[in-house]
Each structure stands twice: as C-alpha cells, then as structure tokens.
CSV table of C-alpha atoms and ligand atoms in Angstrom, one decimal:
chain,number,residue,atom,x,y,z
P,1,UNK,CA,153.1,6.0,156.2
P,2,UNK,CA,153.5,2.5,157.9
P,3,UNK,CA,151.1,2.9,160.7
P,4,UNK,CA,152.9,4.4,163.6
P,5,UNK,CA,151.2,6.8,166.5
P,6,UNK,CA,150.9,10.4,166.6
P,7,UNK,CA,153.7,10.9,169.7
P,8,UNK,CA,156.3,8.6,167.0
P,9,UNK,CA,156.1,11.1,164.8
P,10,UNK,CA,156.2,14.1,166.5
P,11,UNK,CA,159.6,11.9,169.2
P,12,UNK,CA,160.9,11.6,165.1
P,13,UNK,CA,160.4,15.4,164.1
P,14,UNK,CA,161.6,17.6,167.1
P,15,UNK,CA,165.0,14.5,166.2
P,16,UNK,CA,165.0,16.0,163.3
P,17,UNK,CA,164.8,12.2,161.8
P,18,UNK,CA,162.0,12.9,159.6
P,19,UNK,CA,160.1,15.2,158.2
P,20,UNK,CA,156.2,16.2,157.6
P,21,UNK,CA,157.3,16.5,153.9
P,22,UNK,CA,158.4,12.6,154.6
P,23,UNK,CA,155.5,11.9,156.4
P,24,UNK,CA,152.8,13.9,153.4
P,25,UNK,CA,154.5,12.1,150.4
P,26,UNK,CA,154.3,8.9,152.6
P,27,UNK,CA,150.3,9.8,154.0
P,28,UNK,CA,149.9,10.6,149.8
P,29,UNK,CA,151.8,7.5,148.6
P,30,UNK,CA,150.1,4.8,150.1
P,31,UNK,CA,146.8,6.4,148.8
P,32,UNK,CA,148.1,6.2,145.8
P,33,UNK,CA,149.2,2.7,146.1
P,34,UNK,CA,146.1,1.5,148.2
P,35,UNK,CA,142.9,3.8,147.6
P,36,UNK,CA,142.0,2.8,144.1
P,37,UNK,CA,140.4,-1.3,146.1
P,38,UNK,CA,140.3,0.3,149.8
P,39,UNK,CA,138.5,3.7,148.6
P,40,UNK,CA,138.7,5.9,151.9
P,41,UNK,CA,139.2,9.0,150.7
P,42,UNK,CA,135.8,10.7,148.7
P,43,UNK,CA,138.6,13.9,147.5
P,44,UNK,CA,142.5,13.7,148.1
P,45,UNK,CA,144.2,17.2,148.6
P,46,UNK,CA,147.2,17.4,147.0
P,47,UNK,CA,148.0,21.3,148.7
P,48,UNK,CA,149.1,19.0,151.9
P,49,UNK,CA,152.8,19.6,150.4
P,50,UNK,CA,152.0,23.1,150.4
P,51,UNK,CA,151.2,23.3,154.3
P,52,UNK,CA,154.5,20.7,155.1
P,53,UNK,CA,156.5,22.6,153.9
P,54,UNK,CA,156.0,25.8,155.8
P,55,UNK,CA,156.4,23.1,159.1
P,56,UNK,CA,159.7,21.7,157.5
P,57,UNK,CA,161.0,24.9,158.2
P,58,UNK,CA,159.1,25.3,161.6
P,59,UNK,CA,160.6,22.2,162.8
P,60,UNK,CA,164.1,23.8,161.7
P,61,UNK,CA,163.7,26.9,163.7
P,62,UNK,CA,162.0,25.6,166.5
P,63,UNK,CA,161.8,22.1,167.9
P,64,UNK,CA,160.0,21.2,170.2
P,65,UNK,CA,158.9,24.4,170.8
P,66,UNK,CA,156.1,24.0,168.1
P,67,UNK,CA,152.6,23.0,168.0
P,68,UNK,CA,151.3,19.7,168.8
P,69,UNK,CA,149.9,17.8,165.7
P,70,UNK,CA,152.5,20.0,163.4
P,71,UNK,CA,153.1,18.3,160.8
P,72,UNK,CA,150.7,15.2,161.5
P,73,UNK,CA,148.9,13.9,158.5
P,74,UNK,CA,145.6,13.7,159.9
P,75,UNK,CA,141.6,12.9,157.1
P,76,UNK,CA,137.9,14.1,157.6
P,77,UNK,CA,135.0,12.5,157.5
P,78,UNK,CA,133.6,14.4,154.4
P,79,UNK,CA,130.5,15.6,156.8
P,80,UNK,CA,133.3,18.2,159.1
P,81,UNK,CA,133.7,21.6,156.8
P,82,UNK,CA,136.6,22.7,155.9
P,83,UNK,CA,136.9,25.8,154.0
P,84,UNK,CA,137.1,26.2,151.0
P,85,UNK,CA,137.0,22.0,150.2
P,86,UNK,CA,133.9,20.2,148.9
P,87,UNK,CA,131.9,18.4,151.9
P,88,UNK,CA,129.2,15.5,150.6
P,89,UNK,CA,129.0,14.0,153.8
P,90,UNK,CA,128.4,11.4,150.7
P,91,UNK,CA,125.1,12.5,149.3
P,92,UNK,CA,124.8,13.5,146.1
P,93,UNK,CA,123.0,16.3,147.2
P,94,UNK,CA,125.8,18.1,148.3
P,95,UNK,CA,128.0,16.4,145.7
P,96,UNK,CA,129.0,20.0,144.0
P,97,UNK,CA,128.8,21.9,147.6
P,98,UNK,CA,131.8,23.8,148.6
P,99,UNK,CA,132.7,24.6,152.6
P,100,UNK,CA,132.6,28.5,153.0
P,101,UNK,CA,134.1,28.2,156.3
P,102,UNK,CA,135.9,25.5,158.7
P,103,UNK,CA,134.7,23.8,161.3
P,104,UNK,CA,135.4,24.7,165.1
P,105,UNK,CA,137.0,20.9,165.7
P,106,UNK,CA,138.8,21.6,161.8
P,107,UNK,CA,139.6,25.5,162.7
P,108,UNK,CA,141.5,24.5,166.5
P,109,UNK,CA,143.4,21.0,164.4
P,110,UNK,CA,144.9,23.3,161.9
P,111,UNK,CA,146.4,25.3,165.0
P,112,UNK,CA,147.2,22.5,166.8
P,113,UNK,CA,149.7,22.1,163.7
P,114,UNK,CA,148.2,19.1,161.3
P,115,UNK,CA,147.5,18.6,157.8
P,116,UNK,CA,144.6,17.7,156.2
P,117,UNK,CA,145.5,15.3,153.3
P,118,UNK,CA,142.0,14.3,152.7
P,119,UNK,CA,138.0,13.6,152.9
P,120,UNK,CA,137.3,10.8,153.7
P,121,UNK,CA,133.8,8.3,153.2
P,122,UNK,CA,131.5,6.8,154.8
P,123,UNK,CA,127.6,6.7,155.5
P,124,UNK,CA,125.0,9.0,153.1
P,125,UNK,CA,124.7,11.9,156.4
P,126,UNK,CA,126.2,9.1,158.9
P,127,UNK,CA,123.5,7.4,158.3
P,128,UNK,CA,124.6,3.2,158.1
P,129,UNK,CA,126.3,1.3,160.4
P,130,UNK,CA,128.9,-0.2,157.1
P,131,UNK,CA,129.6,2.8,154.7
P,132,UNK,CA,127.4,0.7,152.0
P,133,UNK,CA,125.2,3.9,151.8
P,134,UNK,CA,128.0,5.8,150.4
P,135,UNK,CA,126.3,8.0,147.0
P,136,UNK,CA,130.3,7.4,146.3
P,137,UNK,CA,130.3,3.7,146.4
P,138,UNK,CA,131.7,1.9,149.8
P,139,UNK,CA,134.9,1.7,151.5
P,140,UNK,CA,137.0,-1.7,152.1
P,141,UNK,CA,138.4,-2.8,155.7
P,142,UNK,CA,141.6,-2.8,155.1
P,143,UNK,CA,142.1,-5.6,157.8
P,144,UNK,CA,140.2,-7.9,154.5
P,145,UNK,CA,138.8,-6.3,151.6
P,146,UNK,CA,136.2,-8.9,151.6
P,147,UNK,CA,134.3,-6.8,154.4
P,148,UNK,CA,132.6,-3.8,155.7
P,149,UNK,CA,135.5,-0.7,157.9
P,150,UNK,CA,131.7,-0.5,160.1
P,151,UNK,CA,130.3,3.0,159.4
P,152,UNK,CA,129.4,5.5,158.8
P,153,UNK,CA,132.8,6.9,160.0
P,154,UNK,CA,134.5,3.7,158.1
P,155,UNK,CA,136.4,5.9,155.6
P,156,UNK,CA,137.7,7.8,158.6
P,157,UNK,CA,139.0,4.1,160.1
P,158,UNK,CA,139.9,2.9,157.0
P,159,UNK,CA,142.4,5.3,155.9
P,160,UNK,CA,144.0,5.2,159.7
P,161,UNK,CA,143.8,1.1,159.1
P,162,UNK,CA,145.7,0.6,155.9
P,163,UNK,CA,148.2,3.0,157.3
P,164,UNK,CA,148.0,6.4,155.5
P,165,UNK,CA,147.3,8.1,158.2
P,166,UNK,CA,148.0,8.1,162.6
P,167,UNK,CA,144.3,10.4,162.7
P,168,UNK,CA,141.5,10.2,160.9
P,169,UNK,CA,138.2,12.3,162.9
P,170,UNK,CA,134.9,10.8,162.6
P,171,UNK,CA,131.6,11.4,164.0
P,172,UNK,CA,129.3,9.5,166.2
P,173,UNK,CA,125.9,9.4,165.7
P,174,UNK,CA,124.8,6.5,167.4
P,175,UNK,CA,128.3,4.3,167.1
P,176,UNK,CA,129.6,5.7,164.3
P,177,UNK,CA,133.5,6.3,165.7
P,178,UNK,CA,133.6,2.9,168.1
P,179,UNK,CA,132.2,0.5,165.6
P,180,UNK,CA,134.5,0.8,162.5
P,181,UNK,CA,137.4,1.5,164.9
P,182,UNK,CA,136.0,-2.3,166.4
P,183,UNK,CA,135.5,-4.3,162.7
P,184,UNK,CA,139.6,-1.8,161.6
P,185,UNK,CA,141.5,-2.6,164.9
P,186,UNK,CA,141.8,0.4,166.1
P,187,UNK,CA,141.3,3.0,168.9
P,188,UNK,CA,138.0,5.5,169.0
P,189,UNK,CA,136.7,7.7,171.2
P,190,UNK,CA,133.3,9.1,171.4
P,191,UNK,CA,133.1,12.2,173.8
P,192,UNK,CA,131.2,13.8,176.6
P,193,UNK,CA,127.8,14.9,174.6
P,194,UNK,CA,129.4,19.0,174.7
P,195,UNK,CA,132.5,18.2,175.0
P,196,UNK,CA,133.4,18.4,170.8
P,197,UNK,CA,132.0,21.9,169.2
P,198,UNK,CA,129.3,20.6,166.6
P,199,UNK,CA,129.6,24.5,164.6
P,200,UNK,CA,130.5,23.4,161.4
P,201,UNK,CA,129.8,19.1,161.0
P,202,UNK,CA,126.8,18.8,159.2
P,203,UNK,CA,123.8,17.6,160.9
P,204,UNK,CA,122.8,14.5,162.0
P,205,UNK,CA,120.9,13.9,165.5
P,206,UNK,CA,121.6,16.9,166.4
P,207,UNK,CA,120.9,15.9,170.9
P,208,UNK,CA,123.3,12.9,169.3
P,209,UNK,CA,126.4,14.0,167.8
P,210,UNK,CA,130.3,14.2,168.9
P,211,UNK,CA,133.2,15.0,166.7
P,212,UNK,CA,136.5,12.0,167.6
P,213,UNK,CA,139.8,10.5,166.8
P,214,UNK,CA,140.0,7.2,165.1
P,215,UNK,CA,144.0,6.3,166.3
P,216,UNK,CA,146.4,3.8,167.0
P,217,UNK,CA,146.4,4.9,170.3
P,218,UNK,CA,144.9,5.5,173.1
P,219,UNK,CA,147.6,7.9,174.1
P,220,UNK,CA,147.2,10.0,170.4
P,221,UNK,CA,143.3,9.3,170.9
P,222,UNK,CA,143.6,11.8,173.9
P,223,UNK,CA,145.8,14.0,172.2
P,224,UNK,CA,143.9,14.8,169.5
P,225,UNK,CA,140.7,14.7,172.1
P,226,UNK,CA,142.2,17.5,173.3
P,227,UNK,CA,142.8,19.6,171.4
P,228,UNK,CA,139.8,19.6,169.6
P,229,UNK,CA,137.2,20.3,173.1
P,230,UNK,CA,136.3,23.2,175.8
P,231,UNK,CA,134.0,25.4,175.1
P,232,UNK,CA,132.3,27.2,171.6
P,233,UNK,CA,130.9,30.9,172.3
P,234,UNK,CA,129.5,28.6,168.5
P,235,UNK,CA,127.9,26.0,170.2
P,236,UNK,CA,126.1,26.5,173.0
P,237,UNK,CA,125.9,23.0,173.8
P,238,UNK,CA,129.1,22.6,174.4
P,239,UNK,CA,130.6,22.3,178.3
P,240,UNK,CA,133.2,22.9,180.1
P,241,UNK,CA,135.4,21.0,182.3
P,242,UNK,CA,133.5,21.7,185.5
P,243,UNK,CA,129.6,21.4,184.2
P,244,UNK,CA,129.6,18.1,185.5
P,245,UNK,CA,131.1,17.1,189.0
P,246,UNK,CA,135.2,15.7,189.5
P,247,UNK,CA,135.3,12.1,187.6
P,248,UNK,CA,138.1,10.9,190.1
P,249,UNK,CA,140.6,8.6,189.0
P,250,UNK,CA,141.9,5.8,190.9
P,251,UNK,CA,144.7,2.8,190.6
P,252,UNK,CA,141.9,-0.1,190.3
P,253,UNK,CA,138.5,0.5,188.6
P,254,UNK,CA,135.2,-1.8,189.1
P,255,UNK,CA,134.1,-2.3,186.6
P,256,UNK,CA,129.6,-3.5,185.4
P,257,UNK,CA,129.1,-5.4,183.3
P,258,UNK,CA,125.5,-5.9,182.0
P,259,UNK,CA,125.8,-9.7,181.7
P,260,UNK,CA,121.8,-10.5,180.4
P,261,UNK,CA,122.6,-8.0,177.9
P,262,UNK,CA,125.4,-9.5,175.9
P,263,UNK,CA,123.4,-13.6,176.2
P,264,UNK,CA,121.1,-12.8,172.7
P,265,UNK,CA,123.4,-11.9,169.1
P,266,UNK,CA,126.2,-11.9,170.0
P,267,UNK,CA,129.1,-14.3,168.4
P,268,UNK,CA,130.6,-17.1,170.8
P,269,UNK,CA,133.7,-15.8,169.6
P,270,UNK,CA,133.9,-12.3,170.8
P,271,UNK,CA,132.0,-13.7,173.8
P,272,UNK,CA,135.6,-15.1,174.9
P,273,UNK,CA,137.2,-12.6,173.4
P,274,UNK,CA,135.7,-10.3,176.0
P,275,UNK,CA,136.1,-12.9,178.9
P,276,UNK,CA,139.3,-12.9,178.7
P,277,UNK,CA,139.7,-9.3,178.5
P,278,UNK,CA,137.3,-9.0,181.9
P,279,UNK,CA,139.8,-12.1,183.4
P,280,UNK,CA,143.2,-10.3,182.6
P,281,UNK,CA,141.4,-6.7,183.7
P,282,UNK,CA,140.5,-8.5,187.1
P,283,UNK,CA,144.8,-9.6,187.0
P,284,UNK,CA,145.3,-6.5,187.3
P,285,UNK,CA,143.8,-6.4,190.0
P,286,UNK,CA,140.3,-4.0,189.4
P,287,UNK,CA,136.9,-5.9,190.5
P,288,UNK,CA,134.2,-6.8,187.5
P,289,UNK,CA,130.7,-7.1,188.4
P,290,UNK,CA,127.7,-8.2,186.3
P,291,UNK,CA,125.1,-5.2,186.5
P,292,UNK,CA,121.0,-5.3,186.0
P,293,UNK,CA,120.2,-2.2,183.0
P,294,UNK,CA,116.8,-3.1,181.5
P,295,UNK,CA,116.2,0.5,180.3
P,296,UNK,CA,120.0,0.7,178.4
P,297,UNK,CA,118.4,-2.0,177.2
P,298,UNK,CA,115.7,-0.6,175.7
P,299,UNK,CA,117.9,1.9,174.0
P,300,UNK,CA,117.5,0.5,170.3
P,301,UNK,CA,114.3,1.4,170.0
P,302,UNK,CA,114.3,4.5,171.9
P,303,UNK,CA,116.7,5.6,169.3
P,304,UNK,CA,115.6,4.2,166.1
P,305,UNK,CA,112.8,6.4,166.6
P,306,UNK,CA,114.7,10.1,168.6
P,307,UNK,CA,117.4,9.3,165.9
P,308,UNK,CA,114.8,9.5,162.9
P,309,UNK,CA,113.2,12.2,164.6
P,310,UNK,CA,116.2,15.2,164.5
P,311,UNK,CA,117.1,13.6,161.5
P,312,UNK,CA,114.4,14.8,159.1
P,313,UNK,CA,114.3,18.2,161.1
P,314,UNK,CA,117.8,18.7,160.1
P,315,UNK,CA,117.9,17.4,156.6
P,316,UNK,CA,114.6,20.0,155.1
P,317,UNK,CA,117.6,22.5,154.9
P,318,UNK,CA,117.8,20.9,151.8
P,319,UNK,CA,115.7,21.6,149.7
P,320,UNK,CA,117.7,22.3,146.2
P,321,UNK,CA,117.7,26.4,147.3
P,322,UNK,CA,119.1,26.8,149.9
P,323,UNK,CA,122.9,24.1,149.2
P,324,UNK,CA,123.5,21.7,146.5
P,325,UNK,CA,121.9,19.9,143.9
P,326,UNK,CA,118.6,21.9,142.2
P,327,UNK,CA,116.2,19.8,140.1
P,328,UNK,CA,114.0,22.7,137.6
P,329,UNK,CA,110.5,21.8,137.8
P,330,UNK,CA,107.5,23.5,136.9
P,331,UNK,CA,107.5,25.5,140.0
P,332,UNK,CA,108.9,25.7,143.7
P,333,UNK,CA,107.5,22.4,145.2
P,334,UNK,CA,108.2,20.8,142.3
P,335,UNK,CA,111.7,22.3,143.3
P,336,UNK,CA,112.3,20.8,146.4
P,337,UNK,CA,110.8,17.5,145.5
P,338,UNK,CA,112.7,16.9,142.5
P,339,UNK,CA,115.7,17.7,143.6
P,340,UNK,CA,115.1,15.3,146.9
P,341,UNK,CA,114.1,12.4,145.9
P,342,UNK,CA,117.2,12.5,143.4
P,343,UNK,CA,119.5,13.5,146.0
P,344,UNK,CA,119.1,11.2,148.5
P,345,UNK,CA,119.4,7.6,148.8
P,346,UNK,CA,117.5,5.4,150.4
P,347,UNK,CA,118.9,5.3,153.8
P,348,UNK,CA,118.1,9.0,154.0
P,349,UNK,CA,114.7,8.9,152.6
P,350,UNK,CA,113.4,6.1,154.8
P,351,UNK,CA,114.9,7.7,158.6
P,352,UNK,CA,113.3,11.4,156.4
P,353,UNK,CA,109.9,9.3,156.9
P,354,UNK,CA,109.9,7.7,159.8
P,355,UNK,CA,111.4,10.5,161.2
P,356,UNK,CA,107.9,12.3,159.6
P,357,UNK,CA,105.6,9.9,161.2
P,358,UNK,CA,107.1,10.2,164.6
P,359,UNK,CA,106.9,13.3,165.5
P,360,UNK,CA,103.5,14.0,163.9
P,361,UNK,CA,100.0,14.9,165.2
P,362,UNK,CA,98.8,11.9,166.6
P,363,UNK,CA,101.6,9.9,166.8
P,364,UNK,CA,104.4,12.1,168.5
P,365,UNK,CA,102.7,11.3,172.2
P,366,UNK,CA,102.5,7.6,171.6
P,367,UNK,CA,106.6,7.1,169.6
P,368,UNK,CA,108.2,10.2,170.0
P,369,UNK,CA,107.2,11.6,173.4
P,370,UNK,CA,107.6,7.4,174.6
P,371,UNK,CA,110.7,7.4,173.1
P,372,UNK,CA,112.1,10.3,175.2
P,373,UNK,CA,110.6,9.1,178.7
P,374,UNK,CA,113.0,6.6,178.4
P,375,UNK,CA,115.7,8.3,177.4
P,376,UNK,CA,114.8,10.6,181.0
P,377,UNK,CA,115.0,7.3,182.9
P,378,UNK,CA,118.3,5.2,181.3
P,379,UNK,CA,120.1,8.6,181.6
P,380,UNK,CA,118.8,8.2,185.6
P,381,UNK,CA,119.6,4.0,186.2
P,382,UNK,CA,122.6,5.2,184.2
P,383,UNK,CA,123.5,8.0,187.4
P,384,UNK,CA,123.2,5.8,190.3
P,385,UNK,CA,124.5,2.8,187.8
P,386,UNK,CA,127.8,4.9,188.0
P,387,UNK,CA,127.4,5.4,191.9
P,388,UNK,CA,128.2,1.6,192.1
P,389,UNK,CA,130.8,1.0,189.1
P,390,UNK,CA,132.8,2.9,187.8
P,391,UNK,CA,132.8,2.1,184.5
P,392,UNK,CA,130.9,0.0,182.5
P,393,UNK,CA,131.9,-2.9,179.5
P,394,UNK,CA,130.4,-4.6,176.6
P,395,UNK,CA,132.3,-5.7,173.4
P,396,UNK,CA,131.7,-2.7,171.1
P,397,UNK,CA,129.6,-4.7,168.2
P,398,UNK,CA,128.0,-8.1,168.9
P,399,UNK,CA,130.1,-9.2,165.7
P,400,UNK,CA,133.4,-8.9,164.1
P,401,UNK,CA,134.2,-7.2,160.0
P,402,UNK,CA,130.1,-8.5,158.7
P,403,UNK,CA,130.9,-9.2,154.5
P,404,UNK,CA,130.0,-6.5,152.2
P,405,UNK,CA,125.7,-6.7,151.5
P,406,UNK,CA,125.8,-9.4,154.2
P,407,UNK,CA,123.4,-6.8,155.8
P,408,UNK,CA,120.7,-5.8,153.1
P,409,UNK,CA,117.6,-6.4,155.7
P,410,UNK,CA,118.1,-2.6,157.4
P,411,UNK,CA,116.5,-3.8,160.5
P,412,UNK,CA,120.0,-6.7,160.3
P,413,UNK,CA,121.8,-3.2,160.4
P,414,UNK,CA,120.5,-1.4,162.8
P,415,UNK,CA,121.1,-4.0,165.4
P,416,UNK,CA,124.6,-3.4,164.9
P,417,UNK,CA,124.1,-0.6,167.8
P,418,UNK,CA,122.5,-2.6,170.3
P,419,UNK,CA,125.7,-2.0,172.4
P,420,UNK,CA,127.1,1.8,171.1
P,421,UNK,CA,123.5,3.6,170.9
P,422,UNK,CA,122.4,4.0,174.1
P,423,UNK,CA,126.0,5.7,175.0
P,424,UNK,CA,124.5,8.5,172.6
P,425,UNK,CA,121.2,8.5,173.8
P,426,UNK,CA,122.5,9.1,178.2
P,427,UNK,CA,125.9,11.6,176.4
P,428,UNK,CA,128.0,10.0,178.6
P,429,UNK,CA,131.4,9.4,176.8
P,430,UNK,CA,133.2,5.8,175.6
P,431,UNK,CA,136.1,4.5,174.2
P,432,UNK,CA,136.4,1.0,171.6
P,433,UNK,CA,139.8,-0.2,171.2
P,434,UNK,CA,140.8,-3.9,170.6
P,435,UNK,CA,140.3,-6.3,172.8
P,436,UNK,CA,142.0,-9.2,170.4
P,437,UNK,CA,140.9,-10.8,166.7
P,438,UNK,CA,138.4,-13.9,166.5
P,439,UNK,CA,139.0,-16.1,163.3
P,440,UNK,CA,136.3,-16.3,160.7
P,441,UNK,CA,136.8,-17.8,157.4
P,442,UNK,CA,140.8,-17.8,157.9
P,443,UNK,CA,141.4,-14.4,158.9
P,444,UNK,CA,142.0,-12.7,162.4
P,445,UNK,CA,139.7,-10.5,162.3
P,446,UNK,CA,140.0,-7.7,165.1
P,447,UNK,CA,137.0,-6.9,167.8
P,448,UNK,CA,136.6,-3.8,169.7
P,449,UNK,CA,136.1,-3.5,173.9
P,450,UNK,CA,133.6,-0.4,175.1
P,451,UNK,CA,134.6,1.6,178.0
P,452,UNK,CA,131.1,4.1,179.1
P,453,UNK,CA,131.8,6.8,181.6
P,454,UNK,CA,130.2,8.4,183.5
P,455,UNK,CA,129.0,12.3,182.1
P,456,UNK,CA,132.8,14.1,181.7
P,457,UNK,CA,134.7,10.9,182.7
P,458,UNK,CA,136.1,11.9,179.2
P,459,UNK,CA,139.7,11.7,181.2
P,460,UNK,CA,139.4,8.5,183.6
P,461,UNK,CA,138.6,6.3,180.0
P,462,UNK,CA,141.7,7.4,178.4
P,463,UNK,CA,143.4,6.6,181.9
P,464,UNK,CA,142.8,3.3,182.4
P,465,UNK,CA,142.6,2.9,178.9
P,466,UNK,CA,146.0,4.2,177.9
P,467,UNK,CA,147.5,1.3,180.8
P,468,UNK,CA,145.2,-1.2,179.2
P,469,UNK,CA,145.8,-1.1,175.4
P,470,UNK,CA,148.9,1.3,175.0
P,471,UNK,CA,151.4,-0.4,177.4
P,472,UNK,CA,150.2,-4.2,176.3
P,473,UNK,CA,150.2,-3.6,172.3
V,501,LIG,N1,124.8,4.0,162.7
V,501,LIG,C1,124.0,3.7,163.1
V,501,LIG,C2,123.0,5.0,162.9
V,501,LIG,O1,122.9,4.4,161.6
V,501,LIG,C3,125.0,5.1,164.0
V,501,LIG,C4,125.2,6.1,163.6
V,501,LIG,C5,126.2,7.4,163.1
V,501,LIG,O2,125.9,7.4,164.2
V,501,LIG,N2,126.5,8.5,162.5
V,501,LIG,O3,121.8,5.6,162.9
C-alpha cells in the first residue's frame, strides 16, 4: 500500500475502486517486502484476510452505510491487549503471554470495522525513546535505516512510515507517540488524560499513560481518536465531554512559545524549522508570543521520579507466578527473583530500582512528594498560561532521529523527552505533526512541531492541525 490516508481508502472502498481484501493484501505485501530490515512488527496476523473478505461483502451490500473504519488495515503496539493474540510488551517476561480479553480501545476499533494486521515492536514495557530497549531487537527508521524510529511506539511509527498501514496505535506516557511521529514524519496525538480508556493497556505509569493514533494526516488522527475516546465503566479515570470547561474553537489563535526553554540543547536546524513555522502561523493571521513556563522546565526531573515510582508498583505483578516467564527455584522468593532477573531487561530494572528507592520510607518526602508538588504547581502554571494563550508551541523533540546505538547513556536518551513529558504530568492534550525536514549527512530527516492545548482541548488541536498541516501537505 502506498502511503495513504483513511479518508482516501474509505472513499475508494465506497466507490468500489478498491477493496478491503486488496488493502489487507497490500499491507501484508509491504510487511513481507520491508519488515525483514525495518522490524516494525513482532507478529503479523494472516487471519486479517478473513476479516477483509467479510468487509468486502459488507461494502457490496451497504456502501457508505458501513462503520467508519471498515476494511482499514491498522497495527497495534504490543502492549495493547487483543483477545487470543500474543501480547509481550516487547519483554522476555511476557514472551509467550496471550491476551484473554480485548482492550476497550481494541473493541471500539474492531466495532468500527478496522482490521488489525499485526502487533508492533516497542521499547520494553514502553520504557525508552528509541525502540532499542525491545527484548526482540530494535526497529529501524524507514526514512533512514541507520537511525532509530523513536520510541517507545517506534514499531507503530515505522509501520505507518514504511507504508504498511495508514494507522497504528501507540501509547504515550512521556512522549512515546509524539516523539516517534516527529522522527518518522507522521502525525501523533496524545489525548487529555482520561479521554481514552486504559482498560486492557499494559500499565507503565498509570497517572500518565494514554493511547493515541499515529497517522499520515491530522484528520485521520481525529477520526481514530473519536472512535477510541469516551467514558468506560472499566476505567474510572475516563472523562466525559463536560469534565472540563468547554474549549472554544477560533478562527485565529494566540500561541505561546516558552522561548527561554529552547535556548539549551535544541539543534540549530530544528530551531530554524520551528522559527519558520512560527512565521507561517503569523502570516496566516495568528498571534505568537513568548511566555515563561519555569515549572514546565522542571518537568523532566519530576517525570523521572513520578514515572519510575508508578513503574515499580505496576510491574510488581510480573512475579513468575501470575503471568509469563516462570523460572524454577528452591523456594517462592527464588522464583520471584530469578523470573524477574531473567525476564526484565536493563532499562526496566533500572526504573524499578529507581522507583522503589524514591518510594521508600525516608526518601518518599524528599523525592516522590517533591515531584508530585512540582506536578501540582505545573498544572497551576499551565492553567494560568491558558488564560493568556490558546495553544503552547514547542518543537516535539530537540533533534531529528538519532543513530542506532548513539545514545547509550540513559540520561542522554531521557533528554530527548524535555518537551513531551511535562504534557503527561499535566494531563493536557498535545498533537505533533511534521514542520519540515533538516539535512543530515545527505539525508532529509523530518522534525515535528508540538501543539499543546488546555485540558479537554483535544478538538481545538485537531481543528488547527487540519488547517495548518493537512491543507499544506
Ligand atoms: N521516552 C519516555 C520514557 O522513556 C517516554 C516513554 C513513553 O511515553 N512510554 O519514559
């Protein structure tokens, strides 16, 4: 399948010019041709052909009176449960785990007619920013195979960027949808916390995690988000349309740029693409002003305390007894120890250790308590800022995609998240889409811009994103 949008596919299906079977065959053919090198997929579902046949028939009978994603091939990050499918979170500890139920979002996507053609690679338990932390080997960036696709939803991004599927679902705890979207030249969306049910997603940081789409257009991201969003009895944190005050749509917006935050560590070429984007916004009649966000700047430090704390608690369930890998030992404690020692990779262990430390008595107040305080104040800072500006604007990541193996120092990897993690701490929505390319070693590498909205402002981001990106693509 050539790189395409859901809107184009759906129109062709309705017109009878193309069929779901052809679309699914095309997806499987691209995977066969390219995935040996790219490794976007951990599993490919040949049984997608059955669903495609049924979809062909339904289009013949009902034409446009069919569900909005009928026959559209999609891919799911492998931390999202789909009944009967192996769901590993790219971890050895879950290498042979089969999901026993559908995640709420999967159920909604299937009800909308989507056809899942495979499960995508990721950083183990979504911990990372390059997909190099997968227990099953890294994914490569289809734009330049010497480089990473970003992470942790790198397999999902690569699956769309290589033209296998027009939509892949990722999860975003600190940027894992937006950063790979930036590195692979795609649209990626992280909803307001609670807009999308987490039931059936393998938890990383429960107060931060949200699922969202990676697509080739903002309109597609909106369509897919609209299908997944909504209150769910299985997730008490899901919100309704009136949980937050209405966020109005406008013809022109005031954008705020935390300029002082961009001074350090952002590539010069990324900054010039960002400045060109700002000029284009001004030319289109929008206002762009500089703002101060001192607490937002503390986001990275607070995130790398709050997130591991939640990780250490969420991953306690993988004990060698209840799920997945179980290594024999002399006694029960030995089973726990050996299963976890063999089953978890280095980055996961690092975060469990860090999280256990910041939660331990004596350190709780010094670290976890402080980080939660920063988080609370950051939310206040953002609420005040959104009284003055409609949208906050940053580059999605400080650099374009880096090379495989380039960031072995975990802190260097964590720094890629400076602009994305504060968004998850605050729970606000953010959209990333391409703002241009930068030349590096003879290749044009995509870079993304991030639009951050107020709580409940998801529709505002889609509306402006469609105008700025889709119409100029
Ligand atoms: N890169 C970030 C991290 O390593 C974000 C991960 C995510 O969003 N799942 O924690």
